[in-house]
Amino acid sequence: MKIDSLPLPISLRTKYSALGITELYPPQAECVDAGLFERKNLLVAIPTASGKTLVAEMAMQKEISDGGKCLYIVPLKALAAEKYEDFSGKEVKVGIATGDPDQRDEYLGRYDIIVATSEKTDSLLRNRSEWLKRVSLLVVDEIHLIGDPSRGATLEMVIAKLRYQNPSMQIIGLSATMGNPEELAKWLNAQLITSEWRPVDLREGVYHNGAIHFHGTERIVPTPKKDDDLNLLLDTVEEGGQCLVFVSSRRSAEAYAKRAAAVLKKKSADLDGYAERIAKADTTPSGKVLANAVKNGAAFHHAGLPRPAREAVEEGFRKGDIQVIASTPTLAAGLNLPARRVIIRDYQRYEAGVGMSPIPVMEYRQMAGRAGRPRLDPYGEAVLIAKDRGAVDRLFEEFIDAPAENISSQCQKENELRNHLLALIATGFASTRSEVEGFMEKSFYASQKATHRRLDRNIGKALEYLVQSGMITEEADGSMWGTQFGVLASRLYLDPETASMLREMLEKQETFSTFGMLHLLCMTPDMFRFYLKASDERLVDQVFSERGDELWCEELSEEFFAAVKTALVAEAWCEEVPEEIICENFGVGAGDIHAVVENLRWLMHAAGRIAHEFAPRFDADVRDLEIRIENGVKAELLPLISLRGIGRIRARRLFNRGITTPEELLAADTRDVVAILGNVLAKNVLEQAAKKTGKTMEIAELPEEKNETVPATASEEAKPQKTLFDFGE
Ligand code: ADP
């Protein structure tokens, strides 16, 4: 089917043709035949890289030319940015939804396509963004994540709410191959498009003892080195291809990159350039390992890396300079970085309470699907490594020939149900018990397996919890509404349990404790916690015995100790301990510190709102701590940090010169101020200080900047980026 025969704007067809896209791939043509342009709902469950995004884009462009508005939901923030780039520059207005969870972001209504994560969309729905009612085409990327234990329920409820609100909306679900696509299609009232077609031939095989065994054939792999995973790399590089290696942990990814660099030994000015960018962006030990490996053509990639370092790796790989990336499996889903050979080295994973168990087949397929760069590679190869001869057949059975798993609704879980029922009631989607039940009867959960009785029983339990914790009230006539507390919790996007914990603890305390507050936040179900390693135990025990009286929570559980470690990292950040030292002391990466900071910023903000309602005596303490977390500063820098343009580094420099407040800034020798801030910023900051303190000051003449001024570098002064819903890993 020719692109030119499709009902698309001419400018778009010209763009496609310039990209070499003139004819639809077979599964894309099937989508058109199934009613893509007639506003039919579709579930497109086809392999990675077979052109799903293009299907969605064509539908969106057509919808916009008919006056519609499109919402494109993605699972990761990093993917939102990627899709934003993809859709931009094609004569439609594209927006990306980020920002604080309790905002409506009405400005997004101006765009034709809005790209957002499912969590952000949920929070927009909770805050009743008006423009959402005008969405006429919903695209859900990676819709199989409805079955994801941690995030599936939100995705399911977002789809259900949008459908309820906009009954005539077209829905296009894009999915990896799964076991039961028919069930999902039925729920979506969608035509199902499945296909095994791929743009590049994919060969899947198992390596053992010098050869890759494929179905029916073999490929001999030279073995100059003793390690299989390195020989497989060298073999591909030798014939001009690149490799992706999936391993189970960040540490393994780093170790592999180091070993690969030692055998590849590539050298080029481009590689040096990437290494330099990385070294600048990430000064931690892990950043150094990466920069050194990249110099020799090898890299790793995981969510612990700061974004500029990740970007350098991606660019270096896309341009063909970096030969191999070792990556953790969670990145397989989003990362659009195909390579000729994908080596799935670690196909077992440790699961708490279960031990080592094989990764899901769906996940294997997503990794394998990264093999083969369209138009660049003659074929793609996905290779599993067998430990012994007997494992070869087993790996074929377990992964290559195995059917993908079925996905199932996650709304049966108690905590998910509470959370989402609160949102339904607080946002006015349902205002009686029977409306709640009616809404849930249309869920994927109900359509899949729940009997009425079981569904109603679970709903009953969740509603009881919400009534008891003071979040909703129910009248004798069955009508329900969210209390002030319930509405606040829902708008702040908090798990009801988090909101209750914060309220209860803040109400109970007589005095404020910074460490107690941080630890409390780290105990909530909305905070991610570091795992405790054996080496952490002594440190955590010590803190527990020496600083027990600062802690507010008392339950001694595994979470409690993990929360102590996480709170210690946050505290170190607020005490201005340099990032490299934090990384070393706690065995974490720079990206982890940022993840803690981002997560805590949101929770501190929420805690501030709850304190304001229920424990206003802590208003100032909570606000100060929020600013300290945001900026990574000790309390003594708070007066200076309040000035725009002054971050942690500059504030510290001023402070160390004895300038500790805006007043002292005005009184100081301006030469000192200029020496630290530079001329332009000094003027601006002095003006702010004058305004703040109500003083007037003549600051027209500032002394010349001296050469020895060391300006804070951009990355030093950069505040942690606000990426509240980034579930990188
Ligand atoms: P998916 O979303 O299924 O992973 P994409 O839509 O990202 O796949 O497509 C993968 C690549 O194939 C992109 O670079 C895209 O431009 C290209 N592509 C998609 N459809 C076609 C087509 N019909 N002809 C040529 N290239 C295409």
Tab-separated table of C-alpha atoms in Angstrom, residues 122-444:
chain	number	residue	atom	x	y	z
A	122	ASP	CA	-3.944	10.286	35.781
A	123	SER	CA	-2.948	13.336	37.765
A	124	LEU	CA	-4.376	15.640	35.089
A	125	LEU	CA	-7.645	13.699	35.268
A	126	ARG	CA	-7.633	14.059	39.055
A	127	ASN	CA	-7.162	17.772	38.717
A	128	ARG	CA	-9.912	17.965	36.115
A	129	SER	CA	-8.009	19.437	33.236
A	130	GLU	CA	-10.660	20.720	30.884
A	131	TRP	CA	-8.795	19.973	27.686
A	132	LEU	CA	-8.805	16.242	28.380
A	133	LYS	CA	-12.510	16.263	27.579
A	134	ARG	CA	-11.650	17.335	24.047
A	135	VAL	CA	-9.315	14.424	23.316
A	136	SER	CA	-10.777	12.590	20.349
A	137	LEU	CA	-7.965	10.098	19.690
A	138	LEU	CA	-6.112	8.257	22.419
A	139	VAL	CA	-2.946	6.350	21.608
A	140	VAL	CA	-1.548	4.091	24.316
A	141	ASP	CA	2.009	3.007	23.648
A	142	GLU	CA	3.181	-0.236	25.285
A	143	ILE	CA	-0.378	-0.968	26.354
A	144	HIS	CA	0.634	-4.462	27.495
A	145	LEU	CA	1.990	-2.691	30.593
A	146	ILE	CA	-1.588	-2.860	31.875
A	147	GLY	CA	-0.283	-6.123	33.300
A	148	ASP	CA	2.714	-4.531	35.017
A	149	PRO	CA	2.524	-5.094	38.780
A	150	SER	CA	3.616	-1.629	39.795
A	151	ARG	CA	2.023	0.558	37.147
A	152	GLY	CA	-0.623	-1.423	35.318
A	153	ALA	CA	-3.561	-0.375	37.476
A	154	THR	CA	-2.968	3.309	36.798
A	155	LEU	CA	-2.801	2.725	33.066
A	156	GLU	CA	-6.001	0.698	33.144
A	157	MET	CA	-7.881	3.315	35.145
A	158	VAL	CA	-6.639	6.141	32.946
A	159	ILE	CA	-7.981	4.387	29.863
A	160	ALA	CA	-11.263	3.584	31.621
A	161	LYS	CA	-11.738	7.173	32.805
A	162	LEU	CA	-10.935	8.699	29.439
A	163	ARG	CA	-13.375	6.360	27.721
A	164	TYR	CA	-16.049	7.186	30.254
A	165	GLN	CA	-15.479	10.892	29.807
A	166	ASN	CA	-15.133	10.843	25.992
A	167	PRO	CA	-17.358	8.023	24.760
A	168	SER	CA	-16.772	8.727	21.056
A	169	MET	CA	-12.990	8.794	21.344
A	170	GLN	CA	-10.974	6.516	19.049
A	171	ILE	CA	-8.410	4.321	20.835
A	172	ILE	CA	-5.265	2.855	19.366
A	173	GLY	CA	-3.313	0.515	21.608
A	174	LEU	CA	0.260	-0.336	20.608
A	175	SER	CA	1.612	-3.461	22.198
A	176	ALA	CA	4.448	-5.918	22.279
A	177	THR	CA	3.350	-9.434	21.450
A	178	MET	CA	1.494	-10.991	24.367
A	179	GLY	CA	-0.319	-14.238	25.087
A	180	ASN	CA	-3.888	-12.976	25.260
A	181	PRO	CA	-4.274	-9.964	22.975
A	182	GLU	CA	-7.866	-11.033	22.199
A	183	GLU	CA	-8.907	-10.316	25.785
A	184	LEU	CA	-7.460	-6.849	25.737
A	185	ALA	CA	-8.942	-6.134	22.287
A	186	LYS	CA	-12.352	-7.210	23.517
A	187	TRP	CA	-12.146	-4.840	26.477
A	188	LEU	CA	-11.095	-1.973	24.227
A	189	ASN	CA	-13.796	-2.851	21.731
A	190	ALA	CA	-10.979	-2.878	19.202
A	191	GLN	CA	-9.969	-4.755	16.085
A	192	LEU	CA	-6.899	-6.841	16.764
A	193	ILE	CA	-3.901	-6.667	14.442
A	194	THR	CA	-1.235	-9.272	15.139
A	195	SER	CA	1.675	-10.243	12.947
A	196	GLU	CA	5.071	-11.859	13.116
A	197	TRP	CA	6.383	-9.704	10.266
A	198	ARG	CA	9.617	-7.792	10.852
A	199	PRO	CA	11.470	-5.288	8.668
A	200	VAL	CA	14.777	-7.071	9.269
A	201	ASP	CA	15.070	-10.819	9.411
A	202	LEU	CA	15.544	-11.921	13.027
A	203	ARG	CA	17.514	-15.046	13.844
A	204	GLU	CA	17.204	-16.307	17.370
A	205	GLY	CA	19.740	-18.779	18.682
A	206	VAL	CA	21.667	-20.195	21.617
A	207	TYR	CA	25.436	-20.018	21.900
A	208	HIS	CA	27.431	-22.891	23.263
A	209	ASN	CA	31.044	-23.899	22.881
A	210	GLY	CA	32.141	-21.929	19.822
A	211	ALA	CA	28.878	-21.934	17.876
A	212	ILE	CA	25.476	-20.277	17.820
A	213	HIS	CA	22.762	-22.870	17.305
A	214	PHE	CA	19.806	-21.607	15.311
A	215	HIS	CA	16.810	-23.663	14.266
A	216	GLY	CA	18.328	-25.829	11.524
A	217	THR	CA	21.704	-24.046	11.194
A	218	GLU	CA	24.785	-23.109	13.123
A	219	ARG	CA	27.183	-20.243	13.048
A	220	ILE	CA	30.756	-20.766	14.122
A	221	VAL	CA	32.133	-18.049	16.397
A	222	PRO	CA	35.913	-17.665	16.702
A	223	THR	CA	37.102	-17.902	20.299
A	224	PRO	CA	40.234	-15.802	20.703
A	225	LYS	CA	39.237	-14.933	24.294
A	226	LYS	CA	38.192	-17.171	27.111
A	227	ASP	CA	34.859	-15.417	27.748
A	228	ASP	CA	31.875	-16.302	25.553
A	229	ASP	CA	30.245	-12.901	25.975
A	230	LEU	CA	33.368	-11.178	24.621
A	231	ASN	CA	33.870	-13.578	21.724
A	232	LEU	CA	30.282	-12.964	20.613
A	233	LEU	CA	30.977	-9.238	20.640
A	234	LEU	CA	34.252	-9.453	18.723
A	235	ASP	CA	32.652	-11.678	16.097
A	236	THR	CA	29.972	-9.070	15.324
A	237	VAL	CA	32.334	-6.107	15.400
A	238	GLU	CA	34.631	-7.981	13.041
A	239	GLU	CA	31.873	-8.088	10.397
A	240	GLY	CA	30.954	-4.438	10.919
A	241	GLY	CA	28.001	-4.762	13.316
A	242	GLN	CA	27.279	-3.505	16.819
A	243	CYS	CA	26.078	-5.324	19.916
A	244	LEU	CA	23.650	-4.787	22.748
A	245	VAL	CA	24.286	-6.928	25.786
A	246	PHE	CA	21.530	-7.378	28.356
A	247	VAL	CA	22.701	-8.191	31.867
A	248	SER	CA	20.840	-8.355	35.146
A	249	SER	CA	22.275	-5.508	37.197
A	250	ARG	CA	23.908	-2.143	36.894
A	251	ARG	CA	27.076	-3.505	38.373
A	252	SER	CA	27.237	-6.242	35.728
A	253	ALA	CA	26.590	-3.675	33.003
A	254	GLU	CA	29.533	-1.597	34.203
A	255	ALA	CA	31.771	-4.635	34.573
A	256	TYR	CA	30.944	-5.814	31.055
A	257	ALA	CA	31.671	-2.404	29.535
A	258	LYS	CA	35.056	-2.416	31.241
A	259	ARG	CA	35.954	-5.857	29.925
A	260	ALA	CA	34.637	-5.055	26.441
A	261	ALA	CA	36.705	-1.864	26.313
A	262	ALA	CA	39.814	-3.866	27.155
A	263	VAL	CA	39.341	-6.196	24.168
A	264	LEU	CA	37.942	-3.708	21.656
A	265	LYS	CA	40.647	-1.089	22.171
A	266	LYS	CA	39.092	1.257	19.596
A	267	LYS	CA	40.483	4.756	19.377
A	268	SER	CA	39.149	7.861	17.680
A	269	ALA	CA	38.689	11.573	18.212
A	270	ASP	CA	34.904	11.064	18.226
A	271	LEU	CA	35.135	8.513	21.007
A	272	ASP	CA	37.339	10.890	22.998
A	273	GLY	CA	34.685	13.559	22.489
A	274	TYR	CA	31.902	11.373	23.937
A	275	ALA	CA	34.157	10.351	26.811
A	276	GLU	CA	34.815	13.978	27.616
A	277	ARG	CA	31.102	14.804	27.623
A	278	ILE	CA	30.454	11.890	29.963
A	279	ALA	CA	33.305	12.761	32.302
A	280	LYS	CA	31.924	16.263	32.611
A	281	ALA	CA	28.354	15.122	33.221
A	282	ASP	CA	29.135	12.403	35.734
A	283	THR	CA	32.022	12.872	38.136
A	284	THR	CA	31.253	9.790	40.215
A	285	PRO	CA	33.384	6.612	40.079
A	286	SER	CA	30.814	5.010	37.805
A	287	GLY	CA	30.963	8.028	35.471
A	288	LYS	CA	34.731	7.583	35.285
A	289	VAL	CA	34.388	3.912	34.403
A	290	LEU	CA	31.956	4.872	31.642
A	291	ALA	CA	34.148	7.624	30.216
A	292	ASN	CA	37.160	5.298	30.154
A	293	ALA	CA	35.226	2.491	28.508
A	294	VAL	CA	33.758	4.820	25.888
A	295	LYS	CA	37.239	5.940	24.896
A	296	ASN	CA	37.746	2.371	23.703
A	297	GLY	CA	34.331	1.956	22.074
A	298	ALA	CA	32.317	0.261	24.849
A	299	ALA	CA	29.567	1.667	27.072
A	300	PHE	CA	26.908	0.791	29.594
A	301	HIS	CA	23.482	2.262	29.976
A	302	HIS	CA	21.183	2.221	32.991
A	303	ALA	CA	18.859	4.493	34.897
A	304	GLY	CA	21.610	5.408	37.390
A	305	LEU	CA	23.330	7.566	34.770
A	306	PRO	CA	22.660	11.280	34.588
A	307	ARG	CA	20.822	12.241	31.441
A	308	PRO	CA	23.655	14.010	29.538
A	309	ALA	CA	25.828	10.906	29.969
A	310	ARG	CA	23.022	8.672	28.701
A	311	GLU	CA	22.534	10.939	25.736
A	312	ALA	CA	26.210	10.840	24.854
A	313	VAL	CA	26.128	7.037	24.929
A	314	GLU	CA	23.017	6.887	22.748
A	315	GLU	CA	24.408	9.303	20.212
A	316	GLY	CA	27.777	7.540	20.065
A	317	PHE	CA	26.022	4.253	19.448
A	318	ARG	CA	23.601	5.584	16.828
A	319	LYS	CA	26.460	7.122	14.910
A	320	GLY	CA	28.310	3.816	14.966
A	321	ASP	CA	31.270	4.977	17.060
A	322	ILE	CA	30.433	3.035	20.199
A	323	GLN	CA	30.442	-0.666	19.346
A	324	VAL	CA	28.640	-2.149	22.307
A	325	ILE	CA	26.277	-1.114	25.069
A	326	ALA	CA	25.715	-3.277	28.121
A	327	SER	CA	22.316	-2.536	29.541
A	328	THR	CA	19.967	-3.596	32.311
A	329	PRO	CA	16.821	-5.367	31.097
A	330	THR	CA	14.357	-2.709	32.177
A	331	LEU	CA	15.685	-0.479	29.433
A	332	ALA	CA	14.799	-3.015	26.744
A	333	ALA	CA	11.247	-1.754	26.608
A	334	GLY	CA	11.919	1.836	25.798
A	335	LEU	CA	15.361	2.053	24.321
A	336	ASN	CA	15.167	2.511	20.565
A	337	LEU	CA	18.763	1.592	19.842
A	338	PRO	CA	18.785	-1.415	17.563
A	339	ALA	CA	21.988	-3.388	16.984
A	340	ARG	CA	22.943	-6.232	14.703
A	341	ARG	CA	23.482	-8.671	17.546
A	342	VAL	CA	21.659	-8.688	20.852
A	343	ILE	CA	23.279	-10.860	23.488
A	344	ILE	CA	20.908	-11.828	26.270
A	345	ARG	CA	23.468	-12.870	28.800
A	346	ASP	CA	21.497	-12.835	32.049
A	347	TYR	CA	18.107	-14.399	31.503
A	348	GLN	CA	17.562	-15.202	35.146
A	349	ARG	CA	16.735	-12.677	37.774
A	350	TYR	CA	16.651	-12.649	41.537
A	351	GLU	CA	13.212	-12.189	42.956
A	352	ALA	CA	12.670	-11.608	46.634
A	353	GLY	CA	11.132	-14.678	48.219
A	354	VAL	CA	11.522	-16.771	45.058
A	355	GLY	CA	15.249	-16.793	44.348
A	356	MET	CA	16.619	-16.921	40.817
A	357	SER	CA	13.904	-17.305	38.217
A	358	PRO	CA	13.744	-16.924	34.430
A	359	ILE	CA	12.736	-13.551	33.033
A	360	PRO	CA	9.296	-13.421	31.366
A	361	VAL	CA	9.141	-14.492	27.707
A	362	MET	CA	7.618	-11.108	26.875
A	363	GLU	CA	10.705	-9.429	28.209
A	364	TYR	CA	12.985	-11.774	26.288
A	365	ARG	CA	11.077	-10.888	23.103
A	366	GLN	CA	11.474	-7.190	23.693
A	367	MET	CA	15.214	-7.584	24.095
A	368	ALA	CA	15.512	-9.909	21.107
A	369	GLY	CA	13.391	-7.500	19.058
A	370	ARG	CA	16.158	-4.913	19.334
A	371	ALA	CA	18.285	-6.976	16.962
A	372	GLY	CA	18.698	-5.708	13.414
A	373	ARG	CA	18.826	-2.098	12.302
A	374	PRO	CA	16.357	-1.529	9.483
A	375	ARG	CA	18.144	-0.592	6.276
A	376	LEU	CA	21.551	-0.874	7.961
A	377	ASP	CA	21.842	-4.518	8.969
A	378	PRO	CA	21.241	-7.452	6.607
A	379	TYR	CA	19.784	-9.387	9.535
A	380	GLY	CA	19.518	-9.260	13.306
A	381	GLU	CA	20.660	-11.934	15.719
A	382	ALA	CA	19.430	-12.536	19.242
A	383	VAL	CA	21.686	-14.851	21.193
A	384	LEU	CA	21.253	-16.540	24.557
A	385	ILE	CA	24.335	-18.069	26.165
A	386	ALA	CA	24.011	-21.643	27.435
A	387	LYS	CA	26.079	-22.738	30.407
A	388	ASP	CA	26.266	-26.358	29.186
A	389	ARG	CA	25.123	-28.485	26.249
A	390	GLY	CA	21.950	-29.546	28.004
A	391	ALA	CA	20.906	-25.944	28.434
A	392	VAL	CA	20.749	-25.323	24.672
A	393	ASP	CA	17.458	-27.172	24.154
A	394	ARG	CA	16.076	-25.858	27.391
A	395	LEU	CA	16.685	-22.246	26.369
A	396	PHE	CA	14.939	-22.852	23.045
A	397	GLU	CA	11.959	-24.224	24.928
A	398	GLU	CA	11.936	-21.634	27.667
A	399	PHE	CA	12.366	-18.542	25.518
A	400	ILE	CA	12.727	-18.817	21.759
A	401	ASP	CA	9.854	-21.235	21.127
A	402	ALA	CA	7.785	-20.290	24.166
A	403	PRO	CA	4.526	-18.366	23.845
A	404	ALA	CA	4.444	-14.909	25.421
A	405	GLU	CA	2.658	-14.678	28.764
A	406	ASN	CA	-0.902	-13.584	29.239
A	407	ILE	CA	-1.377	-10.215	30.838
A	408	SER	CA	-3.830	-9.685	33.643
A	409	SER	CA	-5.410	-6.683	35.309
A	410	GLN	CA	-3.679	-5.335	38.393
A	411	CYS	CA	-6.783	-3.711	39.812
A	412	GLN	CA	-7.498	-6.700	41.991
A	413	LYS	CA	-4.846	-5.484	44.430
A	414	GLU	CA	-6.174	-3.858	47.560
A	415	ASN	CA	-3.857	-0.851	47.601
A	416	GLU	CA	-4.450	-0.120	43.913
A	417	LEU	CA	-8.177	-0.341	44.306
A	418	ARG	CA	-8.165	2.044	47.287
A	419	ASN	CA	-6.044	4.527	45.460
A	420	HIS	CA	-8.111	4.535	42.290
A	421	LEU	CA	-11.503	4.412	43.981
A	422	LEU	CA	-10.531	7.464	46.018
A	423	ALA	CA	-9.667	9.249	42.783
A	424	LEU	CA	-12.979	8.216	41.183
A	425	ILE	CA	-14.979	9.587	44.086
A	426	ALA	CA	-12.866	12.661	44.806
A	427	THR	CA	-12.919	13.689	41.155
A	428	GLY	CA	-16.661	13.114	40.830
A	429	PHE	CA	-16.487	10.237	38.341
A	430	ALA	CA	-18.702	8.335	40.761
A	431	SER	CA	-20.835	9.693	43.588
A	432	THR	CA	-22.629	6.632	44.894
A	433	ARG	CA	-21.591	3.122	45.750
A	434	SER	CA	-23.525	1.749	42.799
A	435	GLU	CA	-21.845	4.218	40.440
A	436	VAL	CA	-18.459	3.046	41.711
A	437	GLU	CA	-19.499	-0.539	41.102
A	438	GLY	CA	-20.909	0.345	37.692
A	439	PHE	CA	-17.675	2.041	36.680
A	440	MET	CA	-15.541	-0.859	37.823
A	441	GLU	CA	-17.763	-3.328	35.981
A	442	LYS	CA	-16.459	-1.786	32.781
A	443	SER	CA	-12.830	-2.258	33.801
A	444	PHE	CA	-10.427	-4.723	32.217
